[in-house]
Tab-separated table of C-alpha atoms and ligand atoms in Angstrom:
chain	number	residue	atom	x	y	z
D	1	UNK	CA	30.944	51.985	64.263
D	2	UNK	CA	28.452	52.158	61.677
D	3	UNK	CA	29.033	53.229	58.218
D	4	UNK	CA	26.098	53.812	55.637
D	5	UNK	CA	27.440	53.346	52.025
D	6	UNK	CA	26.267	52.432	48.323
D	7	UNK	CA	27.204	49.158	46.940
D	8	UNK	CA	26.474	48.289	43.595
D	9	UNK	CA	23.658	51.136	44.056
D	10	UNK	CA	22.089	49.459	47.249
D	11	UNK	CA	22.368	51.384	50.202
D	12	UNK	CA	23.948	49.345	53.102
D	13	UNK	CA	24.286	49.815	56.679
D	14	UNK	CA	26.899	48.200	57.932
D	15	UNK	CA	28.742	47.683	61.427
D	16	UNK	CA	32.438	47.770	61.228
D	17	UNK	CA	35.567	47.492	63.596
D	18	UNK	CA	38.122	49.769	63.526
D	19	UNK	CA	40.881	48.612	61.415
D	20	UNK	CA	38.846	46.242	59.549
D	21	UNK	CA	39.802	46.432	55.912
D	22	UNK	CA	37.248	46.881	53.388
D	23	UNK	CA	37.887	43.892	51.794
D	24	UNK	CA	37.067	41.627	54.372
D	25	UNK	CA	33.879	43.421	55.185
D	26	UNK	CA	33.125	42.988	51.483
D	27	UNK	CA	33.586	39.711	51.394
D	28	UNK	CA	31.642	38.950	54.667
D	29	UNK	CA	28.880	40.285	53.271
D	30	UNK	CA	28.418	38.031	50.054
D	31	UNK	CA	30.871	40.805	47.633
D	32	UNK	CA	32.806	37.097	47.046
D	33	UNK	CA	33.751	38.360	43.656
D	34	UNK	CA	36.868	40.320	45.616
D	35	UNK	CA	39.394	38.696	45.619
D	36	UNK	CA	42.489	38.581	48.313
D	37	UNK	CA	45.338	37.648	46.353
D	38	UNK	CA	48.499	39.004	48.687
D	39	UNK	CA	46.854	41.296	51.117
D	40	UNK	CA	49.699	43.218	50.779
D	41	UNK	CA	48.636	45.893	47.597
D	42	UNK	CA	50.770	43.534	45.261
D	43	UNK	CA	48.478	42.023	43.479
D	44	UNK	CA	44.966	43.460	42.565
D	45	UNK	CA	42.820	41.306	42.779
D	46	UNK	CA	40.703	43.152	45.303
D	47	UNK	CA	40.121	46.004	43.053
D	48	UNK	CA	37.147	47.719	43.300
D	49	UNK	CA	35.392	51.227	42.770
D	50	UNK	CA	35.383	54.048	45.783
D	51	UNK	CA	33.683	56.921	43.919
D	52	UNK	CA	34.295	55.395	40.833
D	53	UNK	CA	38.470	55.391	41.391
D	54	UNK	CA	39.697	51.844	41.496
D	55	UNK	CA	41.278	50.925	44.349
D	56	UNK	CA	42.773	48.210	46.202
D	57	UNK	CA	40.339	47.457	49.023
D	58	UNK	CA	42.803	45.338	51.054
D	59	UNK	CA	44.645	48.908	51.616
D	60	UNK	CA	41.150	50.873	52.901
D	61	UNK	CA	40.358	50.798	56.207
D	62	UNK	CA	36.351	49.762	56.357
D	63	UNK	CA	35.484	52.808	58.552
D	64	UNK	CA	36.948	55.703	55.843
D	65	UNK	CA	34.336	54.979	52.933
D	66	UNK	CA	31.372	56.162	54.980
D	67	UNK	CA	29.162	57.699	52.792
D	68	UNK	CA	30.760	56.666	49.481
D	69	UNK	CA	29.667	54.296	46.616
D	70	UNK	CA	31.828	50.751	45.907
D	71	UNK	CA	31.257	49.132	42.880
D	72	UNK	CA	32.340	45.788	42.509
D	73	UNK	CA	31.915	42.921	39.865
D	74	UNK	CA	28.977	41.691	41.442
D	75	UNK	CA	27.354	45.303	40.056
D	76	UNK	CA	28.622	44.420	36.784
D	77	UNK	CA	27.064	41.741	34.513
D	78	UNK	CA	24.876	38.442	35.221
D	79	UNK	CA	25.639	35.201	33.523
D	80	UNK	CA	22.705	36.193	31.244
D	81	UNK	CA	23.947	39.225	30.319
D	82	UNK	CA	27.368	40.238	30.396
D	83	UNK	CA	28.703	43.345	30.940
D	84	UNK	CA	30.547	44.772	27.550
D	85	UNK	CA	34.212	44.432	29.473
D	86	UNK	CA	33.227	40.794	30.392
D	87	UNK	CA	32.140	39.754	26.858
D	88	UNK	CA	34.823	41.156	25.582
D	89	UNK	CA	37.836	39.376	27.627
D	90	UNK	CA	35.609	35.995	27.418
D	91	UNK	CA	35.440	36.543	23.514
D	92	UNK	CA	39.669	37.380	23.548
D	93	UNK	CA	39.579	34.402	26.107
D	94	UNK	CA	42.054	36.665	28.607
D	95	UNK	CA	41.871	34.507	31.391
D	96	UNK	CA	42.942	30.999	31.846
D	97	UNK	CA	42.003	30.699	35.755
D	98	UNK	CA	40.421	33.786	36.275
D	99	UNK	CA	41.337	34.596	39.678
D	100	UNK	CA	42.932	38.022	38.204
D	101	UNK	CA	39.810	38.401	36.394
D	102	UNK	CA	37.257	40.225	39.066
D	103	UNK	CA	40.094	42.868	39.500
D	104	UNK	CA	41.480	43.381	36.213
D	105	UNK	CA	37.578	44.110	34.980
D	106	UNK	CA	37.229	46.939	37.688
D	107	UNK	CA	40.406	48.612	37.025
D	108	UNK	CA	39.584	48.019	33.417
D	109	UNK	CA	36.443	49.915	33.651
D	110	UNK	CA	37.942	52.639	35.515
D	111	UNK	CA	40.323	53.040	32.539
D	112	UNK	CA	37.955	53.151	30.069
D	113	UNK	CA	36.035	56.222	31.772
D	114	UNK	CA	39.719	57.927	31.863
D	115	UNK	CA	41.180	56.932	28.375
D	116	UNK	CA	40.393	55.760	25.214
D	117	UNK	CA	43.275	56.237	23.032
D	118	UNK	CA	46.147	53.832	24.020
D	119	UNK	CA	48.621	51.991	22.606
D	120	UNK	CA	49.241	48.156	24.491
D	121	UNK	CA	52.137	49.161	26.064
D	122	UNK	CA	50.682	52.153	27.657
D	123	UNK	CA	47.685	50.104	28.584
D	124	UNK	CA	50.075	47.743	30.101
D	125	UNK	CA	51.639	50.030	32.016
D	126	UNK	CA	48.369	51.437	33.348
D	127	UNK	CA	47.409	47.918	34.512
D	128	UNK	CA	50.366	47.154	35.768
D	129	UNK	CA	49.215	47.045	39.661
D	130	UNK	CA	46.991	43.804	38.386
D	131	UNK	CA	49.209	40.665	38.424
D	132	UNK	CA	48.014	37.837	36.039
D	133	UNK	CA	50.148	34.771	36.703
D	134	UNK	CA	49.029	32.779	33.693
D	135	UNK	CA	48.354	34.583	30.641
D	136	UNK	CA	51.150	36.616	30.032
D	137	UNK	CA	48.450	39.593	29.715
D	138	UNK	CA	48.332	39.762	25.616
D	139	UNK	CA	45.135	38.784	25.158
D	140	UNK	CA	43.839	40.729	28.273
D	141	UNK	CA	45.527	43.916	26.577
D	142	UNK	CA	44.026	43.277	22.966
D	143	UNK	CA	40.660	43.169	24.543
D	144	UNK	CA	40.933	46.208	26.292
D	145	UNK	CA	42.075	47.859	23.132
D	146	UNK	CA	39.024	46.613	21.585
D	147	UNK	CA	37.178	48.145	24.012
D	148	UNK	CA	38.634	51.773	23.506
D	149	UNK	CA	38.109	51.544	19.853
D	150	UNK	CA	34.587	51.046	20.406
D	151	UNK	CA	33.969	53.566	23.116
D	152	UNK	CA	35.941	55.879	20.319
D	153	UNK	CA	33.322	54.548	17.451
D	154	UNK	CA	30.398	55.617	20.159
D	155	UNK	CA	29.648	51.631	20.471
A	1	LIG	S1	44.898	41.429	47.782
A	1	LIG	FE1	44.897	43.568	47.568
A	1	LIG	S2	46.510	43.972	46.213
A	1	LIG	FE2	46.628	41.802	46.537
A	2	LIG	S1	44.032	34.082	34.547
A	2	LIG	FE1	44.990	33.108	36.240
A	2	LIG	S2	45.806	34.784	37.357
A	2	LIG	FE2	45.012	35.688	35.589
């Protein structure tokens, strides 16, 4: 079938299987910033934006986000100009491999358009579907509570 969605505010026209996740179809056309960490919804690395909800696109079936808008990091920043959430984890240096990274910055910017007053457990607990495996997440968190002071200060 074909599905017609947004991506990163392009318009897209797409031919899917049914069954076919979203993340493959993401990745097979160019979205290589998703990530498939367990393909299992352990992990979230895939996460992206349906609607602006983070989700984890290796548990969406390709055919049920006709007509809706993904956002993914490739929609974010450019090497020449990073996005606020980027700059901020680089500055905090919250990754050491940065395979987590693509995911944590979606479901990072979905928090930030939910909350903005959070302590670091709470904002550990709200990231707790993305799985870091080498940074023990402290730095990740302190960024992120950076971030929410700012948004607070109208930054
Ligand atoms: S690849 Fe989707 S949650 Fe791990
Ligand atoms: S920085 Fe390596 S998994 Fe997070």
């Amino acid at each position: 079938m074909e599905i017609r969605i947004i991506v990163n505010g392009a318009e897209k026209r797409w031919n899917v299987e049914p069954g076919e996740l979203l993340i493959d179809v993401l990745r097979d056309n160019g979205y290589k910033s998703v990530k498939k960490g367990c393909g299992s919804a352990d992990c979230g690395t895939c996460t992206v934006l349906l609607d602006g909800r983070a989700v984890l696109s290796c548990s969406v079936f390709a055919a049920s986000v006709d007509g809706k808008s993904i956002e993914t990091l490739e929609g974010l920043g450019s090497e020449q100009q990073l996005h606020p959430i980027q700059q901020a984890f680089l500055d905090a240096s919250a990754f050491q491999c940065g395979f987590c990274a693509p995911g944590l910055i979606m479901a990072t910017k979905e928090l930030l358009e939910k909350e903005t007053v959070l302590t670091e457990d709470q904002i550990k607990r709200e990231l707790s579907g993305n799985l870091c495996r080498c940074t023990g997440y402290e730095n990740q968190v302190k960024a992120i509570g950076g971030l929410m002071e700012k948004k607070r200060e109208g930054k």
